[in-house]
Structures are given as C-alpha cells and as structure tokens.
Amino acid sequence: MNGVRIRRLGSTDHLIEAADLLIRFFREEQFDTPDHVIRRNAATMAGLDNCGLFIAESDGRAIAVATVSLEFGIEFGWGAEMGDLYVLPEWRGKGVSRQLVSAIENFIIERGVTTYQITLTPYAQDARDLKAFYARMGFDGEGRLILAKKL
C-alpha cells in the first residue's frame, strides 16, 4: 500500500500516538483497563527485546497499532502472541492490517518463533467476525480454551 509506513517503536520513540490508538482499541473492545496502565505498559513493551510495539503511519500520522510478545515453552520453543491489532475505522479494508501482520511475522521469525497465536474476544468476534478475517491470513483454531486469572 503506497504511503503507509510500518515501524517498530523503541523506548526512545515518541509513544503518545501508539498509546492513544491502544486506548481507543481497548474502549471499542469494551475493556476497562485504565488509560494510565495502557500508557505505562506500552512504554514498557517498547523497551523489551522480546516484544514488539508496531505502528502504521501515513503522512506522519499514526493510523494503526499492533503488539506482539514472545514466550518460550516446551511444546513449540519460541512462540508469540499478537496481543493487539487496531486500525482506525477510515483505514480499514485498505491492507494496513496485513502490513502490520507481515511486519510482526518478520520480527518474530528473526527471533526463531515457530508458531504464534491471537486471542479473539467474544465481543470482537460478534462485532466483526474476526475469526474469518484472521483465517484469511492463515490463522486456524486449535480447539484450545484459554483461561485467565487476574493477579
């Protein structure tokens, strides 16, 4: 896509636009994570070698954001989870998501990742049929159920 630039942010980058997009994403997805926590965690993520905070920009303006975190496990060795992917509504359907996913895949392949996953919330699935969207990019369900516990 012409005019769109994808880049990974680091700890010395200006993170306000990326954090603002993440906050907008969390509100649209109906998460209640406080803004200051999202900003703090985005700053932490940008400084970690085993994580990636990516933005898509057009004309110097952030239009999309994506995150990925690596982990090591017995079953697959290095794996990763794409935790967030958000594109401004006016940019949806223009290939920006695919560009972000490609950048994430390049990042994790360079680090020896053999498999990665995404987690879809029931809200996201009902609102946008994201299972079909991600299936077109090669993701497939394994039938696993992910349970979470807040600490």
Short mmCIF file of C-alpha atoms in Angstrom, two decimals:
data_model
loop_
_atom_site.label_atom_id
_atom_site.label_comp_id
_atom_site.label_asym_id
_atom_site.label_seq_id
_atom_site.Cartn_x
_atom_site.Cartn_y
_atom_site.Cartn_z
CA MET A 1 0.00 0.00 0.00
CA ASN A 2 1.51 3.31 -1.02
CA GLY A 3 2.04 5.97 1.59
CA VAL A 4 1.85 3.67 4.62
CA ARG A 5 4.98 3.07 6.66
CA ILE A 6 5.25 0.37 9.33
CA ARG A 7 7.81 0.66 12.07
CA ARG A 8 8.63 -0.91 15.40
CA LEU A 9 8.78 1.57 18.25
CA GLY A 10 11.55 1.53 20.81
CA SER A 11 11.90 3.04 24.26
CA THR A 12 13.33 6.29 22.86
CA ASP A 13 10.46 6.83 20.42
CA HIS A 14 7.53 9.15 20.94
CA LEU A 15 4.80 6.74 22.11
CA ILE A 16 1.78 9.02 22.62
CA GLU A 17 0.06 8.23 19.31
CA ALA A 18 0.58 4.48 19.72
CA ALA A 19 -0.78 4.58 23.27
CA ASP A 20 -3.73 6.72 22.14
CA LEU A 21 -4.59 4.12 19.48
CA LEU A 22 -4.31 1.31 22.03
CA ILE A 23 -6.61 3.19 24.40
CA ARG A 24 -9.13 3.71 21.61
CA PHE A 25 -8.91 0.00 20.75
CA PHE A 26 -9.44 -1.05 24.37
CA ARG A 27 -12.50 1.19 24.67
CA GLU A 28 -14.01 -0.11 21.42
CA GLU A 29 -13.42 -3.69 22.57
CA GLN A 30 -15.06 -2.83 25.92
CA PHE A 31 -12.02 -3.48 28.12
CA ASP A 32 -11.83 -1.46 31.33
CA THR A 33 -8.04 -1.17 31.59
CA PRO A 34 -7.26 2.36 32.82
CA ASP A 35 -5.57 4.71 30.35
CA HIS A 36 -2.52 5.20 32.58
CA VAL A 37 -1.96 1.42 32.70
CA ILE A 38 -2.13 1.16 28.90
CA ARG A 39 0.35 4.05 28.56
CA ARG A 40 2.71 2.54 31.15
CA ASN A 41 2.58 -0.92 29.61
CA ALA A 42 3.10 0.44 26.08
CA ALA A 43 6.23 2.22 27.31
CA THR A 44 7.47 -0.95 28.98
CA MET A 45 6.73 -3.04 25.88
CA ALA A 46 8.63 -0.62 23.64
CA GLY A 47 11.74 -1.21 25.74
CA LEU A 48 11.67 -5.02 25.73
CA ASP A 49 13.62 -7.08 23.20
CA ASN A 50 11.12 -9.94 23.35
CA CYS A 51 8.17 -7.69 22.50
CA GLY A 52 7.18 -5.53 19.59
CA LEU A 53 5.07 -2.39 19.50
CA PHE A 54 4.39 -1.50 15.87
CA ILE A 55 2.64 1.45 14.29
CA ALA A 56 1.47 2.15 10.78
CA GLU A 57 1.82 5.76 9.70
CA SER A 58 0.53 7.77 6.77
CA ASP A 59 1.63 11.34 6.19
CA GLY A 60 3.37 11.31 9.58
CA ARG A 61 0.17 10.34 11.44
CA ALA A 62 -0.32 7.04 13.29
CA ILE A 63 -3.23 5.15 11.72
CA ALA A 64 -2.83 1.68 13.25
CA VAL A 65 -1.06 -0.17 16.03
CA ALA A 66 -0.16 -3.79 16.78
CA THR A 67 1.65 -5.58 19.59
CA VAL A 68 3.38 -8.92 19.91
CA SER A 69 5.04 -10.72 22.83
CA LEU A 70 7.38 -13.71 22.71
CA GLU A 71 7.45 -16.56 25.17
CA PHE A 72 9.34 -19.82 25.46
CA GLY A 73 7.56 -23.12 26.02
CA ILE A 74 8.27 -26.82 25.90
CA GLU A 75 5.76 -27.60 23.15
CA PHE A 76 6.92 -25.13 20.48
CA GLY A 77 10.11 -23.50 21.77
CA TRP A 78 9.81 -19.81 20.95
CA GLY A 79 6.22 -18.77 20.39
CA ALA A 80 4.45 -15.46 20.30
CA GLU A 81 1.07 -13.86 20.75
CA MET A 82 -0.15 -10.92 18.76
CA GLY A 83 -1.95 -9.19 21.60
CA ASP A 84 -3.47 -6.19 19.87
CA LEU A 85 -4.22 -5.06 16.33
CA TYR A 86 -6.14 -1.86 15.77
CA VAL A 87 -6.69 0.17 12.61
CA LEU A 88 -8.55 3.47 12.56
CA PRO A 89 -12.01 2.92 11.02
CA GLU A 90 -11.32 5.11 7.99
CA TRP A 91 -8.25 2.98 7.14
CA ARG A 92 -9.91 -0.43 7.45
CA GLY A 93 -10.16 -2.56 4.32
CA LYS A 94 -7.06 -0.95 2.78
CA GLY A 95 -4.47 -3.59 3.63
CA VAL A 96 -2.99 -1.89 6.72
CA SER A 97 -3.70 -4.92 8.95
CA ARG A 98 -1.91 -7.21 6.52
CA GLN A 99 1.11 -4.91 6.52
CA LEU A 100 1.23 -4.93 10.32
CA VAL A 101 0.85 -8.71 10.48
CA SER A 102 3.64 -9.08 7.92
CA ALA A 103 5.93 -6.81 9.97
CA ILE A 104 5.15 -8.81 13.11
CA GLU A 105 5.83 -12.08 11.31
CA ASN A 106 9.19 -10.82 10.06
CA PHE A 107 10.07 -9.67 13.59
CA ILE A 108 9.19 -12.98 15.23
CA ILE A 109 10.70 -15.19 12.51
CA GLU A 110 14.01 -13.35 13.00
CA ARG A 111 13.81 -14.37 16.66
CA GLY A 112 13.21 -18.07 16.00
CA VAL A 113 9.47 -18.16 16.67
CA THR A 114 7.84 -21.27 15.19
CA THR A 115 4.19 -20.52 15.97
CA TYR A 116 2.13 -17.61 17.14
CA GLN A 117 -1.41 -17.00 18.16
CA ILE A 118 -4.07 -14.42 18.62
CA THR A 119 -6.91 -14.33 21.11
CA LEU A 120 -10.34 -13.20 19.97
CA THR A 121 -12.80 -11.87 22.48
CA PRO A 122 -16.46 -12.82 22.09
CA TYR A 123 -17.25 -9.11 21.55
CA ALA A 124 -14.72 -8.80 18.71
CA GLN A 125 -15.97 -11.97 17.08
CA ASP A 126 -19.62 -10.91 17.28
CA ALA A 127 -18.95 -7.33 16.14
CA ARG A 128 -16.54 -8.01 13.26
CA ASP A 129 -16.27 -11.77 12.59
CA LEU A 130 -12.54 -11.61 13.26
CA LYS A 131 -12.20 -15.39 13.09
CA ALA A 132 -12.89 -15.23 9.33
CA PHE A 133 -10.62 -12.18 8.96
CA TYR A 134 -7.68 -13.94 10.63
CA ALA A 135 -8.39 -17.22 8.82
CA ARG A 136 -7.75 -15.38 5.54
CA MET A 137 -4.28 -14.58 6.91
CA GLY A 138 -3.55 -18.21 7.77
CA PHE A 139 -4.66 -18.45 11.40
CA ASP A 140 -6.65 -21.51 12.41
CA GLY A 141 -8.23 -22.62 15.65
CA GLU A 142 -6.68 -25.47 17.59
CA GLY A 143 -9.68 -26.07 19.80
CA ARG A 144 -7.79 -24.91 22.90
CA LEU A 145 -9.58 -22.93 25.55
CA ILE A 146 -7.60 -20.11 27.10
CA LEU A 147 -8.46 -19.33 30.71
CA ALA A 148 -7.10 -16.30 32.55
CA LYS A 149 -6.70 -15.31 36.17
CA LYS A 150 -6.02 -11.75 37.27
CA LEU A 151 -3.34 -11.42 39.92
#
